[in-house]
Amino acid sequence: MPSRHGGDSRPPPDPSVTRIEGPWRHLEVHANGIRFHVVEAQSDEMSAADRPLVILLHGFGSFWWSWRHQLRGLRGARVVAVDLRGYGGSDKPPRGYDGWTLAGDTAGLVRALGHESATLVGHADGGLVCWATSVLHPRAVRAIALVSSPHPVALRASALTRRDQGLALLPSMLRYQLPFWPERALTRGDAADLEALVRSRASGRWQATADFAETIGHMRRAIQIPSAAHSALEYQRWAVRSQLRGEGLRFMRSMKRPLAVPVLHLRGDADPYVLADPVHRTQQFAPHGRYVSISGAGHFAHEEEPETVNERLTQFLRQGG
């Protein structure tokens, strides 16, 4: 009988496929009522508790592996990458994919890792978690750095008022609102649609590398872990449906509060998904932030141009980020 994975009769992958070996260690950390898969960079420096904490939060359809270059390249801090709620090796509860709960997840992780505050670094959906945590749990956040993740109010305004940003962002988000079908589409054919999505947003230069081939293989396996695709899509569903509900209106009002932490925003200048306009609008909410364009990179600047991104992040961390 055909399976739910596009007619492939193989069993779905186990969460253990995300425990990829490297110069890091894999941890299980309990926070906000669930278990998270956390990957901590190895370090010969001072003990973990004595170093400032940096938490790396991945984007849609990915998992901690998207931060492999930062786990290897960032120094002077305790650097950890997390599988967000519902992804990879973390728990996949049926609920909790709203901005309020996701912010609570991250604040809980800071405490569970033994720290009072952290610098948060997020890509895309992970960036939304950074913005939300900095506003809703300000004591837990020292600074935030974003990769192609403008302020949520700025991104919404740009998508609704500019045709180019609306066409880039809204078609996929609206498709994801359907029940059941998007999960099947994302996982069928060994998750071929996920690779197509990543290719549509990435630079051609990265796509031609062995690093891309390895990464897309890991991503295609991880999204087929039972419930991972559904959980990933729930982030997108909440982002749209909440706009028509009281909780979403309250969340967006909360996001308009002034930020009291340093902000760094990085965007690939060839990103076809998050355009320049919402980043420009973000300056209204973080007027003292630093806004950097990464030459030649698409939507995944931290993976496409890791040396440049690591240099910018290292400078930000040294200056108090």
CSV table of C-alpha atoms in Angstrom, one decimal:
chain,number,residue,atom,x,y,z
A,1,MET,CA,0.0,0.0,0.0
A,2,PRO,CA,1.4,3.5,-0.8
A,3,SER,CA,2.5,5.4,2.2
A,4,ARG,CA,1.7,9.0,3.0
A,5,HIS,CA,5.2,9.9,1.7
A,6,GLY,CA,4.3,10.1,-2.0
A,7,GLY,CA,3.9,6.4,-2.6
A,8,ASP,CA,7.3,5.5,-1.0
A,9,SER,CA,6.8,2.3,1.0
A,10,ARG,CA,9.8,3.0,3.2
A,11,PRO,CA,9.1,3.8,6.8
A,12,PRO,CA,9.4,7.5,7.7
A,13,PRO,CA,12.7,8.6,9.2
A,14,ASP,CA,13.3,8.6,13.0
A,15,PRO,CA,14.2,11.8,14.8
A,16,SER,CA,17.7,10.3,15.3
A,17,VAL,CA,18.5,11.4,11.8
A,18,THR,CA,19.0,14.9,13.1
A,19,ARG,CA,21.8,13.8,15.4
A,20,ILE,CA,24.5,14.5,12.9
A,21,GLU,CA,28.1,14.2,14.1
A,22,GLY,CA,30.5,17.2,14.2
A,23,PRO,CA,32.4,19.5,16.5
A,24,TRP,CA,29.3,19.8,18.8
A,25,ARG,CA,27.3,17.8,21.3
A,26,HIS,CA,23.7,16.9,21.3
A,27,LEU,CA,21.5,17.7,24.3
A,28,GLU,CA,17.9,17.2,25.4
A,29,VAL,CA,16.7,20.2,27.3
A,30,HIS,CA,13.2,20.5,28.9
A,31,ALA,CA,11.6,24.0,28.7
A,32,ASN,CA,8.1,25.4,28.7
A,33,GLY,CA,6.6,21.9,29.1
A,34,ILE,CA,8.3,20.1,26.2
A,35,ARG,CA,11.7,18.6,25.3
A,36,PHE,CA,14.0,20.3,22.9
A,37,HIS,CA,16.9,18.9,20.8
A,38,VAL,CA,19.8,21.3,21.4
A,39,VAL,CA,23.2,21.2,19.7
A,40,GLU,CA,26.0,22.9,21.5
A,41,ALA,CA,29.3,23.9,19.8
A,42,GLN,CA,32.4,22.4,21.4
A,43,SER,CA,34.8,24.9,23.0
A,44,ASP,CA,38.1,24.8,24.7
A,45,GLU,CA,37.5,28.1,26.4
A,46,MET,CA,36.0,28.8,29.8
A,47,SER,CA,33.1,26.8,31.2
A,48,ALA,CA,29.7,27.1,29.6
A,49,ALA,CA,28.2,29.0,32.5
A,50,ASP,CA,30.9,31.7,32.3
A,51,ARG,CA,30.4,32.5,28.6
A,52,PRO,CA,27.5,34.6,27.2
A,53,LEU,CA,24.8,32.4,25.7
A,54,VAL,CA,23.9,32.6,22.0
A,55,ILE,CA,20.8,30.7,20.8
A,56,LEU,CA,20.4,30.0,17.0
A,57,LEU,CA,16.8,29.6,15.7
A,58,HIS,CA,16.2,28.1,12.3
A,59,GLY,CA,13.6,28.9,9.7
A,60,PHE,CA,10.8,27.2,7.9
A,61,GLY,CA,11.3,23.6,6.8
A,62,SER,CA,14.8,23.3,8.3
A,63,PHE,CA,16.3,22.3,11.6
A,64,TRP,CA,19.4,23.0,13.7
A,65,TRP,CA,21.7,22.0,10.9
A,66,SER,CA,21.1,25.3,9.1
A,67,TRP,CA,23.5,26.8,11.7
A,68,ARG,CA,26.4,24.4,11.1
A,69,HIS,CA,28.7,27.1,9.9
A,70,GLN,CA,27.9,29.3,12.9
A,71,LEU,CA,28.4,26.4,15.4
A,72,ARG,CA,31.9,26.0,13.9
A,73,GLY,CA,32.8,29.6,13.4
A,74,LEU,CA,31.5,31.7,16.3
A,75,ARG,CA,33.9,32.2,19.2
A,76,GLY,CA,33.8,33.8,22.6
A,77,ALA,CA,30.3,32.6,23.5
A,78,ARG,CA,28.4,29.5,24.4
A,79,VAL,CA,26.7,28.8,21.0
A,80,VAL,CA,23.7,26.5,20.8
A,81,ALA,CA,21.4,25.7,17.9
A,82,VAL,CA,17.9,24.5,18.6
A,83,ASP,CA,15.3,22.4,16.8
A,84,LEU,CA,12.3,24.6,17.2
A,85,ARG,CA,9.0,23.2,18.7
A,86,GLY,CA,7.7,20.6,16.2
A,87,TYR,CA,10.9,20.2,14.2
A,88,GLY,CA,13.7,17.7,14.0
A,89,GLY,CA,14.5,16.0,17.3
A,90,SER,CA,12.3,18.2,19.5
A,91,ASP,CA,8.9,17.3,20.7
A,92,LYS,CA,6.0,17.8,18.3
A,93,PRO,CA,2.9,18.7,20.4
A,94,PRO,CA,-0.4,19.4,18.6
A,95,ARG,CA,-0.5,23.0,19.8
A,96,GLY,CA,1.8,25.9,20.7
A,97,TYR,CA,2.8,27.3,17.3
A,98,ASP,CA,1.7,30.8,18.1
A,99,GLY,CA,4.0,33.8,18.8
A,100,TRP,CA,3.2,33.8,22.5
A,101,THR,CA,4.1,30.2,23.2
A,102,LEU,CA,7.2,30.2,20.9
A,103,ALA,CA,8.5,33.2,22.8
A,104,GLY,CA,7.9,31.3,26.0
A,105,ASP,CA,9.8,28.3,24.6
A,106,THR,CA,12.9,30.5,24.0
A,107,ALA,CA,12.8,32.3,27.3
A,108,GLY,CA,12.4,28.9,29.0
A,109,LEU,CA,15.4,27.5,27.1
A,110,VAL,CA,17.6,30.4,28.3
A,111,ARG,CA,16.7,29.5,31.9
A,112,ALA,CA,17.0,25.7,31.4
A,113,LEU,CA,20.5,26.2,30.0
A,114,GLY,CA,21.5,28.0,33.2
A,115,HIS,CA,21.6,31.6,32.0
A,116,GLU,CA,19.6,34.7,32.8
A,117,SER,CA,19.8,36.1,29.2
A,118,ALA,CA,21.0,35.3,25.7
A,119,THR,CA,21.6,36.8,22.4
A,120,LEU,CA,19.1,35.3,19.9
A,121,VAL,CA,19.9,34.8,16.3
A,122,GLY,CA,17.1,33.8,14.0
A,123,HIS,CA,16.4,33.1,10.3
A,124,ALA,CA,12.9,33.7,8.8
A,125,ASP,CA,10.4,32.0,11.2
A,126,GLY,CA,13.2,31.8,13.8
A,127,GLY,CA,13.6,35.5,13.5
A,128,LEU,CA,9.9,36.0,14.4
A,129,VAL,CA,10.7,34.1,17.6
A,130,CYS,CA,13.6,36.5,18.2
A,131,TRP,CA,11.3,39.5,17.8
A,132,ALA,CA,8.6,38.0,20.0
A,133,THR,CA,10.9,36.9,22.8
A,134,SER,CA,12.6,40.3,22.9
A,135,VAL,CA,9.3,42.1,23.4
A,136,LEU,CA,7.4,39.5,25.6
A,137,HIS,CA,10.4,38.4,27.7
A,138,PRO,CA,12.8,41.3,27.6
A,139,ARG,CA,14.8,40.2,30.7
A,140,ALA,CA,15.8,37.0,28.9
A,141,VAL,CA,17.2,38.7,25.8
A,142,ARG,CA,20.5,40.6,25.6
A,143,ALA,CA,20.3,41.3,21.8
A,144,ILE,CA,18.8,39.9,18.6
A,145,ALA,CA,20.3,39.3,15.2
A,146,LEU,CA,18.1,38.4,12.3
A,147,VAL,CA,18.7,36.8,8.8
A,148,SER,CA,16.0,37.8,6.3
A,149,SER,CA,13.5,38.3,9.1
A,150,PRO,CA,12.1,41.8,9.2
A,151,HIS,CA,10.0,43.0,12.1
A,152,PRO,CA,6.6,41.2,11.9
A,153,VAL,CA,4.6,44.4,11.7
A,154,ALA,CA,6.9,45.7,9.0
A,155,LEU,CA,6.7,42.5,7.0
A,156,ARG,CA,2.9,42.4,7.2
A,157,ALA,CA,2.6,46.0,6.1
A,158,SER,CA,4.9,45.5,3.1
A,159,ALA,CA,3.2,42.3,2.0
A,160,LEU,CA,-0.2,44.0,2.1
A,161,THR,CA,0.8,47.3,0.4
A,162,ARG,CA,3.5,46.4,-2.1
A,163,ARG,CA,2.7,44.1,-5.0
A,164,ASP,CA,6.2,42.7,-5.3
A,165,GLN,CA,6.5,41.7,-1.6
A,166,GLY,CA,2.9,40.4,-1.6
A,167,LEU,CA,3.6,38.2,-4.6
A,168,ALA,CA,6.8,36.8,-3.1
A,169,LEU,CA,5.3,36.0,0.3
A,170,LEU,CA,1.6,35.4,0.2
A,171,PRO,CA,0.9,32.7,-2.4
A,172,SER,CA,2.8,30.0,-0.4
A,173,MET,CA,1.4,31.2,2.9
A,174,LEU,CA,-2.1,31.1,1.6
A,175,ARG,CA,-1.7,27.6,0.1
A,176,TYR,CA,-0.5,26.4,3.5
A,177,GLN,CA,-3.8,27.3,5.1
A,178,LEU,CA,-5.5,24.2,3.5
A,179,PRO,CA,-5.9,21.2,5.8
A,180,PHE,CA,-3.9,17.9,5.1
A,181,TRP,CA,-2.9,18.6,1.5
A,182,PRO,CA,0.2,20.9,2.2
A,183,GLU,CA,1.6,18.2,4.5
A,184,ARG,CA,1.3,15.6,1.7
A,185,ALA,CA,2.7,18.0,-0.9
A,186,LEU,CA,5.7,18.8,1.3
A,187,THR,CA,6.7,15.2,2.0
A,188,ARG,CA,5.7,13.3,-1.1
A,189,GLY,CA,8.5,12.1,-3.5
A,190,ASP,CA,11.0,12.1,-0.7
A,191,ALA,CA,10.2,15.8,0.0
A,192,ALA,CA,11.1,17.0,-3.5
A,193,ASP,CA,8.8,20.0,-3.0
A,194,LEU,CA,10.9,21.2,-0.1
A,195,GLU,CA,14.1,21.1,-2.2
A,196,ALA,CA,12.2,23.0,-5.0
A,197,LEU,CA,11.2,25.7,-2.4
A,198,VAL,CA,14.7,26.1,-1.1
A,199,ARG,CA,16.2,26.3,-4.6
A,200,SER,CA,13.6,29.0,-5.6
A,201,ARG,CA,14.9,31.2,-2.7
A,202,ALA,CA,18.7,30.4,-2.8
A,203,SER,CA,21.5,31.8,-4.9
A,204,GLY,CA,22.7,29.7,-7.8
A,205,ARG,CA,26.2,29.8,-6.5
A,206,TRP,CA,25.3,27.9,-3.3
A,207,GLN,CA,23.1,25.5,-5.2
A,208,ALA,CA,26.2,24.3,-7.2
A,209,THR,CA,28.1,23.3,-4.1
A,210,ALA,CA,28.6,20.1,-2.2
A,211,ASP,CA,27.4,21.9,0.9
A,212,PHE,CA,24.0,22.5,-0.7
A,213,ALA,CA,23.7,18.9,-1.8
A,214,GLU,CA,24.5,17.6,1.7
A,215,THR,CA,22.2,20.1,3.4
A,216,ILE,CA,19.2,19.5,1.1
A,217,GLY,CA,19.5,15.8,1.8
A,218,HIS,CA,19.4,16.4,5.5
A,219,MET,CA,16.4,18.7,5.2
A,220,ARG,CA,14.5,16.3,3.0
A,221,ARG,CA,14.9,13.5,5.6
A,222,ALA,CA,14.1,15.7,8.6
A,223,ILE,CA,10.9,17.1,7.2
A,224,GLN,CA,9.6,13.5,6.8
A,225,ILE,CA,10.0,12.8,10.5
A,226,PRO,CA,6.4,12.0,11.6
A,227,SER,CA,4.5,15.3,12.5
A,228,ALA,CA,7.4,17.5,11.4
A,229,ALA,CA,5.8,18.8,8.2
A,230,HIS,CA,2.5,19.4,10.0
A,231,SER,CA,4.3,21.3,12.8
A,232,ALA,CA,6.2,23.4,10.3
A,233,LEU,CA,3.0,24.4,8.5
A,234,GLU,CA,1.3,25.3,11.8
A,235,TYR,CA,3.8,28.2,12.1
A,236,GLN,CA,2.6,29.5,8.7
A,237,ARG,CA,-1.1,28.8,9.5
A,238,TRP,CA,-1.0,30.8,12.7
A,239,ALA,CA,0.8,33.7,11.1
A,240,VAL,CA,-2.1,34.1,8.6
A,241,ARG,CA,-5.1,33.0,10.7
A,242,SER,CA,-4.2,35.0,13.7
A,243,GLN,CA,-4.6,38.2,11.7
A,244,LEU,CA,-8.3,37.6,11.8
A,245,ARG,CA,-8.5,36.8,15.5
A,246,GLY,CA,-8.2,38.7,18.7
A,247,GLU,CA,-5.0,36.9,19.8
A,248,GLY,CA,-3.3,37.9,16.5
A,249,LEU,CA,-4.4,41.5,16.9
A,250,ARG,CA,-3.1,41.6,20.5
A,251,PHE,CA,0.2,40.0,19.4
A,252,MET,CA,0.8,42.6,16.7
A,253,ARG,CA,-0.1,45.4,19.1
A,254,SER,CA,2.5,43.9,21.5
A,255,MET,CA,5.1,43.8,18.8
A,256,LYS,CA,4.8,47.6,18.3
A,257,ARG,CA,6.4,48.2,21.8
A,258,PRO,CA,9.8,49.9,21.6
A,259,LEU,CA,12.7,47.5,21.6
A,260,ALA,CA,15.3,48.0,24.3
A,261,VAL,CA,18.0,45.6,23.0
A,262,PRO,CA,20.6,45.9,20.2
A,263,VAL,CA,19.4,44.7,16.8
A,264,LEU,CA,21.4,43.4,13.8
A,265,HIS,CA,19.5,42.5,10.5
A,266,LEU,CA,21.3,40.7,7.7
A,267,ARG,CA,19.7,40.2,4.3
A,268,GLY,CA,21.1,38.7,1.1
A,269,ASP,CA,20.8,41.3,-1.6
A,270,ALA,CA,19.6,38.6,-4.0
A,271,ASP,CA,16.8,37.3,-1.6
A,272,PRO,CA,13.7,36.9,-3.8
A,273,TYR,CA,11.4,36.1,-0.8
A,274,VAL,CA,12.1,38.8,1.7
A,275,LEU,CA,12.7,42.0,-0.3
A,276,ALA,CA,14.3,45.3,0.8
A,277,ASP,CA,11.1,47.2,1.6
A,278,PRO,CA,10.1,45.4,4.8
A,279,VAL,CA,13.7,45.7,6.1
A,280,HIS,CA,13.6,49.4,5.5
A,281,ARG,CA,10.2,49.6,7.3
A,282,THR,CA,11.8,47.6,10.2
A,283,GLN,CA,13.9,50.7,11.0
A,284,GLN,CA,10.7,52.3,12.4
A,285,PHE,CA,10.7,49.7,15.2
A,286,ALA,CA,14.4,49.4,15.7
A,287,PRO,CA,15.8,52.8,14.6
A,288,HIS,CA,19.2,52.2,16.2
A,289,GLY,CA,19.6,48.7,14.7
A,290,ARG,CA,22.3,47.8,12.2
A,291,TYR,CA,21.1,46.8,8.7
A,292,VAL,CA,23.6,44.9,6.5
A,293,SER,CA,23.2,43.7,3.0
A,294,ILE,CA,25.1,40.4,2.2
A,295,SER,CA,26.3,40.6,-1.4
A,296,GLY,CA,25.3,37.7,-3.7
A,297,ALA,CA,23.3,35.8,-1.1
A,298,GLY,CA,19.7,34.8,-1.4
A,299,HIS,CA,17.3,33.9,1.4
A,300,PHE,CA,19.8,31.7,3.3
A,301,ALA,CA,22.7,34.1,3.8
A,302,HIS,CA,24.0,32.3,6.9
A,303,GLU,CA,24.4,29.2,4.8
A,304,GLU,CA,25.3,30.8,1.4
A,305,GLU,CA,27.9,33.3,2.7
A,306,PRO,CA,28.8,31.9,6.1
A,307,GLU,CA,32.2,33.6,6.4
A,308,THR,CA,30.7,37.1,5.9
A,309,VAL,CA,27.8,36.4,8.2
A,310,ASN,CA,30.0,35.0,10.9
A,311,GLU,CA,32.2,38.0,10.7
A,312,ARG,CA,29.2,40.3,11.1
A,313,LEU,CA,27.8,38.2,14.0
A,314,THR,CA,31.2,38.1,15.7
A,315,GLN,CA,31.5,41.9,15.5
A,316,PHE,CA,28.0,42.3,16.8
A,317,LEU,CA,28.6,39.9,19.8
A,318,ARG,CA,31.9,41.7,20.7
A,319,GLN,CA,30.1,45.1,20.7
A,320,GLY,CA,27.6,43.8,23.3
A,321,GLY,CA,25.1,41.9,21.1
